[in-house]
Tab-separated table of C-alpha atoms and ligand atoms in Angstrom:
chain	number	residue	atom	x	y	z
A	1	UNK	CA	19.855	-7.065	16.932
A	2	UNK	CA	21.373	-10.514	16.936
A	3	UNK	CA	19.598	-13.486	14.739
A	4	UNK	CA	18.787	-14.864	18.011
A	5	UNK	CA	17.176	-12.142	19.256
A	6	UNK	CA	15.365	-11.439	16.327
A	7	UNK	CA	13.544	-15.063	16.668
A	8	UNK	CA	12.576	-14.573	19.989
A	9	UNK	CA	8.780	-14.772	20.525
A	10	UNK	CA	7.260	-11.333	21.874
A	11	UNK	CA	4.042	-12.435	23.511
A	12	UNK	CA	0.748	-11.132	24.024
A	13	UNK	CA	0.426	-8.796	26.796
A	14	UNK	CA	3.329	-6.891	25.163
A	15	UNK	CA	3.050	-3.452	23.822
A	16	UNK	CA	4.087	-2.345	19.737
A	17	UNK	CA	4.187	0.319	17.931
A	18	UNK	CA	3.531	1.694	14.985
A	19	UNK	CA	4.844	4.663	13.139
A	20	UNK	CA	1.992	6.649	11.569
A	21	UNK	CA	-2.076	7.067	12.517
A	22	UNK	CA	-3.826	6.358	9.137
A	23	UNK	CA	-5.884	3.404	8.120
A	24	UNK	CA	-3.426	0.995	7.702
A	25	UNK	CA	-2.180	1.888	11.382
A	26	UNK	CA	-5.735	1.380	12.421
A	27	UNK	CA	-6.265	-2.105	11.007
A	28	UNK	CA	-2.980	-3.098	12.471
A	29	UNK	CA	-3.789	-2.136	15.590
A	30	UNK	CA	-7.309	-3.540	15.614
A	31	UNK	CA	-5.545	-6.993	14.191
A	32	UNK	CA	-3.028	-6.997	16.665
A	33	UNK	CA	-5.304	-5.258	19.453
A	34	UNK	CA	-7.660	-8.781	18.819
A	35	UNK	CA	-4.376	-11.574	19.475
A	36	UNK	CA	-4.001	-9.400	23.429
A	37	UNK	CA	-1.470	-7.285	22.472
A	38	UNK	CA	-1.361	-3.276	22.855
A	39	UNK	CA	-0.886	-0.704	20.708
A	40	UNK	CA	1.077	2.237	21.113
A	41	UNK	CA	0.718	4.850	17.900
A	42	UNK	CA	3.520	7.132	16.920
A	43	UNK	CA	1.646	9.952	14.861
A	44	UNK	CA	2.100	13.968	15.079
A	45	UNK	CA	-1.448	14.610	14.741
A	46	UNK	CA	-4.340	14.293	17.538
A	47	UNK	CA	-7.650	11.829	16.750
A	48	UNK	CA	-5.997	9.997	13.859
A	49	UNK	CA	-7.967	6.936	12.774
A	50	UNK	CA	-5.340	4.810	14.480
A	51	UNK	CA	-5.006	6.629	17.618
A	52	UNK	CA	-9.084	6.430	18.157
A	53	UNK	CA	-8.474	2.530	18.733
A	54	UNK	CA	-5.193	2.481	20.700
A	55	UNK	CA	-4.721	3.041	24.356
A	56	UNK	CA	-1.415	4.896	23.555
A	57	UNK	CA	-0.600	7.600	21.403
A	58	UNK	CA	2.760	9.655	21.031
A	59	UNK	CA	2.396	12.638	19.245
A	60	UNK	CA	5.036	13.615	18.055
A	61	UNK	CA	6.677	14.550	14.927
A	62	UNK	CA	8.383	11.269	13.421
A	63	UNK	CA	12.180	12.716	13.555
A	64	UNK	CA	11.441	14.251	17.037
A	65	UNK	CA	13.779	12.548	19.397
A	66	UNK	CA	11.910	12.355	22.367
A	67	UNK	CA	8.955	10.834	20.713
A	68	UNK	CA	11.122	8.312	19.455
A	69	UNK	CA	12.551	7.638	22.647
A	70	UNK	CA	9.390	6.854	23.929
A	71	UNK	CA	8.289	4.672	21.297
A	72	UNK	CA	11.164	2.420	21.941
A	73	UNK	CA	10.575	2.701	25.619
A	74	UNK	CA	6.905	1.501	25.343
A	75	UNK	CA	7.470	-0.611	22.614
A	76	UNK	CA	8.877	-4.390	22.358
A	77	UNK	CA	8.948	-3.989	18.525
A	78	UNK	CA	7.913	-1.125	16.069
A	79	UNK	CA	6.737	-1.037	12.519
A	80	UNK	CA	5.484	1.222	9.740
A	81	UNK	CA	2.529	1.858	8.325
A	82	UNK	CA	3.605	4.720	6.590
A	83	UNK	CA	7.101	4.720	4.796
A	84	UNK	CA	8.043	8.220	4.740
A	85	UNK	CA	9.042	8.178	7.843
A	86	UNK	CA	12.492	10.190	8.064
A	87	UNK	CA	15.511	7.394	7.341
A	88	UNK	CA	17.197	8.888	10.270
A	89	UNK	CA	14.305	8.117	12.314
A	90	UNK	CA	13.908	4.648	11.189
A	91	UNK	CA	17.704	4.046	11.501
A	92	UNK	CA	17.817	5.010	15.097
A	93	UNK	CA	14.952	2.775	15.614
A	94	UNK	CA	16.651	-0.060	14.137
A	95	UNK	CA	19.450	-0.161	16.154
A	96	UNK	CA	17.785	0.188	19.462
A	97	UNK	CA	14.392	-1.578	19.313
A	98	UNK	CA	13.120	-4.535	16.994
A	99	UNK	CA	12.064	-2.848	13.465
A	100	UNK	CA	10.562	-4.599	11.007
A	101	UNK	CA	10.731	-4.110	7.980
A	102	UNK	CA	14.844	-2.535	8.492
A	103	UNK	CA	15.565	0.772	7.750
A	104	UNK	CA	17.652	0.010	4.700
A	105	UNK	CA	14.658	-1.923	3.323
A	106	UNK	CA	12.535	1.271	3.851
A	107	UNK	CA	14.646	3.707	2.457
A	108	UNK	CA	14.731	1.890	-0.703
A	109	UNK	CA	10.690	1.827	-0.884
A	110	UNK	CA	11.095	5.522	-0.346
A	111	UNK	CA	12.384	6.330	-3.666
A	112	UNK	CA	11.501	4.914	-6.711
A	113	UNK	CA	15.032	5.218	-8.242
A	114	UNK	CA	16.550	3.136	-6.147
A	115	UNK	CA	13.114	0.866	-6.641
A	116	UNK	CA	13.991	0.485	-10.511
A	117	UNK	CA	17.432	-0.279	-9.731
A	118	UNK	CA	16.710	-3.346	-7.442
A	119	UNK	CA	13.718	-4.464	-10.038
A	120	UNK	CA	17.049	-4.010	-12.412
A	121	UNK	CA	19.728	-6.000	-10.538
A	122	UNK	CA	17.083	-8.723	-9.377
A	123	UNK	CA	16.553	-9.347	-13.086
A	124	UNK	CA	12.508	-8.073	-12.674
A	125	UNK	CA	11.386	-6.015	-15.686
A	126	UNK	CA	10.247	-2.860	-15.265
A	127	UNK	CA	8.859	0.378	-17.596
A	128	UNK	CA	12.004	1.858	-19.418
A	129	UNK	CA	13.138	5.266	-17.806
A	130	UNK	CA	15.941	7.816	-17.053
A	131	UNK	CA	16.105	10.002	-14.310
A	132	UNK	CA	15.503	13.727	-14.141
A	133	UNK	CA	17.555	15.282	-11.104
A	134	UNK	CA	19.296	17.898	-12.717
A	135	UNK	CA	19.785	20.102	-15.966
A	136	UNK	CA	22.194	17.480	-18.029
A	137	UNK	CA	19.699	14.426	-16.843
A	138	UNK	CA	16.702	16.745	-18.225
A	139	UNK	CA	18.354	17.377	-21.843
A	140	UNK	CA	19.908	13.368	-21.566
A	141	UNK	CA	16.301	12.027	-21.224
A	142	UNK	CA	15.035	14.643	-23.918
A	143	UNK	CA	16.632	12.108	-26.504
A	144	UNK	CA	15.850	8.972	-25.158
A	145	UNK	CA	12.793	6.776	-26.690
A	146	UNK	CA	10.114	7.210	-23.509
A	147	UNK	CA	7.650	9.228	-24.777
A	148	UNK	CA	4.510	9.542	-24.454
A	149	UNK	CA	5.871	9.483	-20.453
A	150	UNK	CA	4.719	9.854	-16.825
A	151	UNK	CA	7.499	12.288	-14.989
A	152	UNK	CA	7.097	10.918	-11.059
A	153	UNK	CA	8.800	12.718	-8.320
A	154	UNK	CA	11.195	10.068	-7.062
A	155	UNK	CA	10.149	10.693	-3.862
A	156	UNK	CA	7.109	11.010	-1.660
A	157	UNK	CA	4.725	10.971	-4.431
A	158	UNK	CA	1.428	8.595	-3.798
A	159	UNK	CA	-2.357	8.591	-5.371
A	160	UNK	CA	-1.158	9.868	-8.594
A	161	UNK	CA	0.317	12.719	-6.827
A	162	UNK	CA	3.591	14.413	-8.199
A	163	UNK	CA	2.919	12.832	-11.169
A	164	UNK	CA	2.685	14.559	-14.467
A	165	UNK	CA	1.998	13.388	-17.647
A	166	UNK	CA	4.749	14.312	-20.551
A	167	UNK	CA	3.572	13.320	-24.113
A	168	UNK	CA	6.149	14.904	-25.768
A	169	UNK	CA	10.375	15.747	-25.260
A	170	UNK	CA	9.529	19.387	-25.530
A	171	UNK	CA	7.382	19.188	-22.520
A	172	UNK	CA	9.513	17.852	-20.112
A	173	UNK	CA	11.666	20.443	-18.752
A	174	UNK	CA	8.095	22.751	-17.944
A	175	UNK	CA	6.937	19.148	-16.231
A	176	UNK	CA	10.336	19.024	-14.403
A	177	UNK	CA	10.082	22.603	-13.436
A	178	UNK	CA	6.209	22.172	-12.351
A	179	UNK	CA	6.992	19.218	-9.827
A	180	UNK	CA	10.126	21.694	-8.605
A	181	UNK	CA	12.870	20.600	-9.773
A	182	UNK	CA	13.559	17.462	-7.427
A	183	UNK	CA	14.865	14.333	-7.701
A	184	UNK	CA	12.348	12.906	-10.643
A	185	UNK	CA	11.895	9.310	-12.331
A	186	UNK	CA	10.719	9.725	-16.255
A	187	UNK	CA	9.201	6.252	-17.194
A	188	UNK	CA	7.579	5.474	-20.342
A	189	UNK	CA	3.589	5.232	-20.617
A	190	UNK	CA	2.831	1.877	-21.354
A	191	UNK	CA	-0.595	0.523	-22.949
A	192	UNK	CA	-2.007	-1.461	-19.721
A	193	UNK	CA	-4.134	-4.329	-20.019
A	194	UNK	CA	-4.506	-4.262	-16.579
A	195	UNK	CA	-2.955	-4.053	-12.898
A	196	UNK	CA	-2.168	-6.799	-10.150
A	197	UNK	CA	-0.365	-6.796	-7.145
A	198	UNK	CA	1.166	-9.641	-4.857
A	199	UNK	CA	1.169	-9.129	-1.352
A	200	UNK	CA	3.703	-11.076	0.860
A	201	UNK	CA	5.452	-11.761	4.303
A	202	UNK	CA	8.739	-12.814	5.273
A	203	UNK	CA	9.913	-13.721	8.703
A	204	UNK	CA	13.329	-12.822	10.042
A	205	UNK	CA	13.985	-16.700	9.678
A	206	UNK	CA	13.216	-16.322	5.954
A	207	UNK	CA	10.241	-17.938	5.471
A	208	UNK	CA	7.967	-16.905	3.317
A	209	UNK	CA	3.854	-16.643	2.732
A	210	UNK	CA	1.741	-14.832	0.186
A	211	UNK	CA	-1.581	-14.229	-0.539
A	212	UNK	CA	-2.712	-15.025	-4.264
A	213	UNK	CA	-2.406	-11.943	-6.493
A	214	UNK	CA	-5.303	-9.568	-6.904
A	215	UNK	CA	-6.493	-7.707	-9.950
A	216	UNK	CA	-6.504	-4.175	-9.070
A	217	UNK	CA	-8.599	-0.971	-11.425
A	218	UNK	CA	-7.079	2.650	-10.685
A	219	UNK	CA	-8.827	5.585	-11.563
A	220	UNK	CA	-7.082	9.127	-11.285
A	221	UNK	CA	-4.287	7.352	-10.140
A	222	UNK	CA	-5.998	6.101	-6.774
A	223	UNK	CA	-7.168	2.666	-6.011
A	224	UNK	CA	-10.979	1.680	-7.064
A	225	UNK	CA	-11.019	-1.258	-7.193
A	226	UNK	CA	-9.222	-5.010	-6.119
A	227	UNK	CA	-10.737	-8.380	-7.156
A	228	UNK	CA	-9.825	-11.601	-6.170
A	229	UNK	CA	-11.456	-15.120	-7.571
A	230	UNK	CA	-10.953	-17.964	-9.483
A	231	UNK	CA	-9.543	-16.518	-13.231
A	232	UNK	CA	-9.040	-13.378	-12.197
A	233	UNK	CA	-5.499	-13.550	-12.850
A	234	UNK	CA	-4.080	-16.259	-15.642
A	235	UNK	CA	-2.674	-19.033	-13.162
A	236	UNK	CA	0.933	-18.867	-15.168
A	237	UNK	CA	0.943	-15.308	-14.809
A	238	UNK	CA	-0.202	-15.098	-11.319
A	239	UNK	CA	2.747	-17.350	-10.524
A	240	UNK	CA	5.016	-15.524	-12.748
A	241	UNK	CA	4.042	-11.868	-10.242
A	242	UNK	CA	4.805	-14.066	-6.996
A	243	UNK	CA	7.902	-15.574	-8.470
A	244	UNK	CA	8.767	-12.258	-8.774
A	245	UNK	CA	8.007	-10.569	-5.686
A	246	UNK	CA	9.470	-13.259	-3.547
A	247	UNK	CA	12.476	-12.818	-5.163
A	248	UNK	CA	12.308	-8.819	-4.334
A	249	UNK	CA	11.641	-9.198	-0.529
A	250	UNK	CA	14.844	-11.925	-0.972
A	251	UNK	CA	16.733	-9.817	-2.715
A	252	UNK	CA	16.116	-6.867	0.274
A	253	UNK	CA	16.722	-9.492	3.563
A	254	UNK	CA	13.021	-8.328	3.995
A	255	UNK	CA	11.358	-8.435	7.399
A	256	UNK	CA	7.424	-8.001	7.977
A	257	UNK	CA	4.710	-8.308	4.834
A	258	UNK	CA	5.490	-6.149	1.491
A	259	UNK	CA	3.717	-5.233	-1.917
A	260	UNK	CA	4.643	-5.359	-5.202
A	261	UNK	CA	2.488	-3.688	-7.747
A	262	UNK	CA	2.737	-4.676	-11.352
A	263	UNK	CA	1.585	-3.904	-14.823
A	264	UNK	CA	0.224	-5.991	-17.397
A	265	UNK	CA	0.991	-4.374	-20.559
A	266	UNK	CA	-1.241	-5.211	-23.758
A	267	UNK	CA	1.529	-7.453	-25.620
A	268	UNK	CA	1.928	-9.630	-22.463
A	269	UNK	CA	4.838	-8.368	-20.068
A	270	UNK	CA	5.213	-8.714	-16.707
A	271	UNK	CA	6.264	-5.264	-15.300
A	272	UNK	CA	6.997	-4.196	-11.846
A	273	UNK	CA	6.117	-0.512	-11.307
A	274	UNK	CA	6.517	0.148	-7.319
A	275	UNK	CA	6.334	-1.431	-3.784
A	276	UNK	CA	5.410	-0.774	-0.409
A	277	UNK	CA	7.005	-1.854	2.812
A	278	UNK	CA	3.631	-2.660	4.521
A	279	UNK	CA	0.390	-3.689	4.096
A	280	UNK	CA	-1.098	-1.886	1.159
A	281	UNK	CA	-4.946	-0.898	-0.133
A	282	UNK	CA	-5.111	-3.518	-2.467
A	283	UNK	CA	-4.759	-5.780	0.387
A	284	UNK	CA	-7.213	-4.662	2.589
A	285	UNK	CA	-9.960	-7.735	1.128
A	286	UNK	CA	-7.621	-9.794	2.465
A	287	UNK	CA	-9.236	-9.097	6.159
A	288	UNK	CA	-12.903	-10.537	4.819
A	289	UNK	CA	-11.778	-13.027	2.060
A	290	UNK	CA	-8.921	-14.924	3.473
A	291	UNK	CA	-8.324	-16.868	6.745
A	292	UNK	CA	-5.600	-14.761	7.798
A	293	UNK	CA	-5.137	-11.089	6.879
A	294	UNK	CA	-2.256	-9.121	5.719
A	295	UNK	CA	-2.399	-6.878	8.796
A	296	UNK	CA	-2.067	-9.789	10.762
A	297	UNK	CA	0.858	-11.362	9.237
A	298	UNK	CA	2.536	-8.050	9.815
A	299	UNK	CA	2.371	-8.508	13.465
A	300	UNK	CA	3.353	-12.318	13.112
A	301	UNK	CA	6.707	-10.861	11.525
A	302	UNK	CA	7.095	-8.347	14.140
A	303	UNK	CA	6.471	-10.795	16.939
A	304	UNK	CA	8.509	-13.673	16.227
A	305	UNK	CA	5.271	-15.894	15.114
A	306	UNK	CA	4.930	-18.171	11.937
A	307	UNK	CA	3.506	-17.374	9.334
A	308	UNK	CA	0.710	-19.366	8.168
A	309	UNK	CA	0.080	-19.689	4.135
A	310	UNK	CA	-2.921	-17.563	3.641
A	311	UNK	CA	-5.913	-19.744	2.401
A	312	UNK	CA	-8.624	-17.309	0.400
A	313	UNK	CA	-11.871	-18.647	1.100
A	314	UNK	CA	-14.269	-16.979	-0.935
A	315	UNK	CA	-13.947	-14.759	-3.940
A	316	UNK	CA	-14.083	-11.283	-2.912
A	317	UNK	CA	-14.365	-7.662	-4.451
A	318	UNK	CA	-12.799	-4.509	-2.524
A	319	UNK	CA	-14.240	-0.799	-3.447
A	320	UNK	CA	-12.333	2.605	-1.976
A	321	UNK	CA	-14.613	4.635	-0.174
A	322	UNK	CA	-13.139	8.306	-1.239
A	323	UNK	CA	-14.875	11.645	0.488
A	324	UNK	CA	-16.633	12.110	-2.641
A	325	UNK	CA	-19.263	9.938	-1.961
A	326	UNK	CA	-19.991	12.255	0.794
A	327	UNK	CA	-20.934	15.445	-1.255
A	328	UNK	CA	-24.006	14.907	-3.370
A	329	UNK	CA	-24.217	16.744	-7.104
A	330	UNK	CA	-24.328	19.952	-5.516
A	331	UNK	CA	-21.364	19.926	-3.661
A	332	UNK	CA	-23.487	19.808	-0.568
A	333	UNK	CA	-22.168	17.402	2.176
A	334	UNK	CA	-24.318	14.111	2.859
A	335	UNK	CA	-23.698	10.792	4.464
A	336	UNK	CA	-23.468	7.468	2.044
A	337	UNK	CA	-27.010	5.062	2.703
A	338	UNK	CA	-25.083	2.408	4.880
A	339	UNK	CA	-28.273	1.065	5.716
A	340	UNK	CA	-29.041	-0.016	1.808
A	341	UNK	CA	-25.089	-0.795	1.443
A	342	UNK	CA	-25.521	-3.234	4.686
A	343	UNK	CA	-27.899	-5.127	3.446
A	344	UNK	CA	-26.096	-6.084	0.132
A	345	UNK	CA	-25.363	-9.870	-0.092
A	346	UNK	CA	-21.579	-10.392	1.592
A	347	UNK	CA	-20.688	-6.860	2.641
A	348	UNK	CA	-18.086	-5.973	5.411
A	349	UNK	CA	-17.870	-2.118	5.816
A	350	UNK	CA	-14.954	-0.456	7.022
A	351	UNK	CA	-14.669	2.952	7.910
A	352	UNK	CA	-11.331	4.718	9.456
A	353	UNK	CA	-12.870	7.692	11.656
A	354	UNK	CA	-11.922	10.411	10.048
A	355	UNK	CA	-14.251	13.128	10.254
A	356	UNK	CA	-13.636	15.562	7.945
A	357	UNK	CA	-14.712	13.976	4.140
A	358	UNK	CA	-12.670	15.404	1.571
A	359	UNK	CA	-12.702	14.607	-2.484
A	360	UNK	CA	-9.976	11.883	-2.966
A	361	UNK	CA	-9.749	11.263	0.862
A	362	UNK	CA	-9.711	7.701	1.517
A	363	UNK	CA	-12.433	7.303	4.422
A	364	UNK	CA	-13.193	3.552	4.265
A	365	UNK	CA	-13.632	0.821	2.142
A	366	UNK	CA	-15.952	-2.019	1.373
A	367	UNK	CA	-15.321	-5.528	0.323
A	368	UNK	CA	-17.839	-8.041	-0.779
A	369	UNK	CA	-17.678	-11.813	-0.563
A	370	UNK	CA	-19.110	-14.608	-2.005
A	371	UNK	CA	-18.500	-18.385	-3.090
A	372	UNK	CA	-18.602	-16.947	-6.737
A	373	UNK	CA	-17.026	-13.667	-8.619
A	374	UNK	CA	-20.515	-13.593	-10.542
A	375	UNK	CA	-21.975	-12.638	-7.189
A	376	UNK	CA	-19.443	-10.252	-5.624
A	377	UNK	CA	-19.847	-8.383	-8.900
A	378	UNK	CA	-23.311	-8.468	-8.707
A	379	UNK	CA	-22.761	-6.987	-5.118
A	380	UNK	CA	-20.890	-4.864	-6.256
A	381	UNK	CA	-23.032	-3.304	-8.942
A	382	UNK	CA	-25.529	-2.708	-6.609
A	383	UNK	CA	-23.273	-0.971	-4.312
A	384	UNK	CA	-22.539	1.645	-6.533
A	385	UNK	CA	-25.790	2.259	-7.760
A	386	UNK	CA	-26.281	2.968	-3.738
A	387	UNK	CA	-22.944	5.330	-3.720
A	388	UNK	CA	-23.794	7.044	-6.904
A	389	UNK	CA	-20.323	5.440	-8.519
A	390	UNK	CA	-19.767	4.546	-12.023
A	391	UNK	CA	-19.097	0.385	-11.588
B	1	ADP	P1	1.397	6.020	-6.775
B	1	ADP	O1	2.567	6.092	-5.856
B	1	ADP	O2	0.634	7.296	-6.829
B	1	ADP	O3	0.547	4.787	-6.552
B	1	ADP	P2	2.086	4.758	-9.320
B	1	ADP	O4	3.435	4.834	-9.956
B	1	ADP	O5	1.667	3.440	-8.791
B	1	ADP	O6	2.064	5.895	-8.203
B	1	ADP	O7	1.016	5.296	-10.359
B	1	ADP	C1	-0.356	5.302	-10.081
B	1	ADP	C2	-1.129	4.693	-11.245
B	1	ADP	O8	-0.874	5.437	-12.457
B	1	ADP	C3	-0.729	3.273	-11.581
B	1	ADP	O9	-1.357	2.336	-10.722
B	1	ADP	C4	-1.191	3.183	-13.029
B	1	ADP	O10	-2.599	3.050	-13.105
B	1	ADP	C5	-0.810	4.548	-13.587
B	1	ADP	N1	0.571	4.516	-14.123
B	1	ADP	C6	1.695	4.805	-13.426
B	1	ADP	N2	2.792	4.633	-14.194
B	1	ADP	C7	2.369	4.220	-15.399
B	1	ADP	C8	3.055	3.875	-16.629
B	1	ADP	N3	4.382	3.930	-16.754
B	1	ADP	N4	2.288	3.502	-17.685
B	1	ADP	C9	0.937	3.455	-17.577
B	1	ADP	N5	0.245	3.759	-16.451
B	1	ADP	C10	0.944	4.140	-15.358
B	2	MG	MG1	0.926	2.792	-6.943
């Protein structure tokens, strides 16, 4: 596509498409879905939580060439909300419908290799590591000073999944061999302080918005928890994580609103552990607590719009909602009191329609808002007293 083509405005009325039915398909969708535009959802599976909002649904597998076809028939301009999506796939797309973000773009989020080598040649610091591919890589990184280490399949991994942790050299080829012998990233465990994560968008004329950095808790690996507020995040080092992210979606020619999540280690450092080429979980408070929402700037990219500077107008505290709040002590299936949660002070419940709760399943979340953090965390104390969560 041409530079002038690419800043042509698609207007409402016209039809896009996303690749994948999840949440963050869903809350495009409904974002986009709200500015007149339609929705057409490229996802193998029937009654995905994006396909129960859209008008149009392809189901198809995502390197199926027919259901590609008719993506780019129906569609004016496609995106992801899912990155796996085969790099053949996304290539083809690229060079016969508007994509954004590109398919080279994606294929480096798809591997977190080649993620450590940009962080590397943009000059962004991230944890020390070796790869683990084959034998000679496995006995090279036996000697090197990592451990205690996390061994991370290079590819496809998310949640803490295909992760394993390696405390010792003499454990690592039995880690290597458990997560099968693929393509594997070995990076050393570093003491946290604590987690943040910039989200931004960048237009195919280059120009840039973010929203301010938010503090984010994981536990088992997954998402609990993203705050945002005034001292949340050390001003200086807030800057520091979007000086640093910017210059990642530069470094890429990025199209359409990326992630960066990054680790605060105990001694200070700024550290960039991976990214996502689309709106990500620890952005989702960004629908309640700012003017404009991450979801929406990724159809301003994909449109042609500009892209206003988010302005966060109150503090505001996200919570996953996981299927385990759906079994009670027993194991026996219940449903959560959304009455009680409701009728917290500043809560916006959103659930994604999937039916079937399962533990670690990500059915929903819940953000609370306020003028003040005191009071979102008040909120959110209360909340999961309700839920039956440790705060
Ligand atoms: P995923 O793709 O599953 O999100 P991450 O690499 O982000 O994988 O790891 C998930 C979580 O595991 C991180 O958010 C962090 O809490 C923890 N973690 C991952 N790598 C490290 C590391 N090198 N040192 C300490 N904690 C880590
Ligand atoms: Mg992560």
């Amino acid at each position: 596509m041409s530079e002038a083509a690419a800043r042509d405005f698609i207007a409402p009325g016209a039809v896009l498409g996303v690749l994948g039915g999840g949440q963050l398909g869903r809350m495009f969708a409904q974002s986009a879905q709200a500015a007149g535009y339609e929705v057409v959802v490229l996802e193998p599976q029937a009654g995905s939580p994006a396909a129960l909002v859209t008008t149009r649904h392809v189901a198809s597998a995502y390197d199926d060439t027919d259901g590609l076809h008719e993506v780019a028939r129906q569609a004016r301009a496609v995106t992801i909300e899912f990155e796996n999506v085969p790099a053949a796939a996304l290539r083809w797309l690229d060079a016969h419908v508007r994509l954004a973000p590109h398919a080279p773009a994606v294929a480096v989020c798809q591997d977190r290799a080649q993620e450590k080598a940009l962080f590397t040649r943009l000059g962004v610091a991230c944890a020390p590591h070796a790869l683990v591919g084959n034998d000679e890589q496995c006995r090279a990184a036996q000697s090197q000073d990592l451990y205690p280490a996390i061994l991370k399949t290079a590819r496809m991994g998310y949640d803490g999944k295909g992760q394993i942790g390696v405390r010792t050299a003499g454990e690592l080829g039995a880690a290597w061999r458990q997560l099968g012998g693929v393509d594997c990233v070995l990076e050393r465990r570093l003491d946290l302080d604590f987690e943040l994560s910039v989200v931004l968008a960048r237009g195919a004329d280059g120009a840039m918005v973010h929203f301010p950095p938010q503090r984010n808790v994981h536990r088992d690996g997954i998402l609990f928890s993203s705050t945002v507020g005034d001292g949340v995040i050390d001003h200086a080092l807030a800057e520091r994580a979007v000086r640093a992210a910017r210059g990642v979606a530069e470094g890429l020619g990025y199209v359409g609103v990326l992630c960066v999540e990054f680790f605060v280690t105990r001694d200070g450092a700024l550290v960039a552990n991976e990214m996502a080429p689309r709106p990500h979980n620890s952005g989702h408070h960004t629908i309640d607590s700012c003017d404009v929402s991450q979801f929406e700037l990724q159809w301003r990219c994909l449109v042609g719009a500009p892209l206003p500077q988010p302005r966060r107008h109150s503090a505001a505290l996200m919570l996953n909602l996981l299927g385990d709040l759906w079994f009670d002590s027993h194991g026996a299936e219940r449903e959560p009191d959304w009455a009680a949660v409701l009728a917290l002070p500043g809560a916006h419940l959103h659930l994604y329609g999937k039916h079937q709760p399962r533990r670690a399943r990500k059915m929903g979340h819940l953000t609370f808002t306020a003028p003040t953090l005191d009071e979102v965390r008040q909120a959110q104390r209360r909340a999961c007293e309700l839920l039956g969560l440790a705060p």
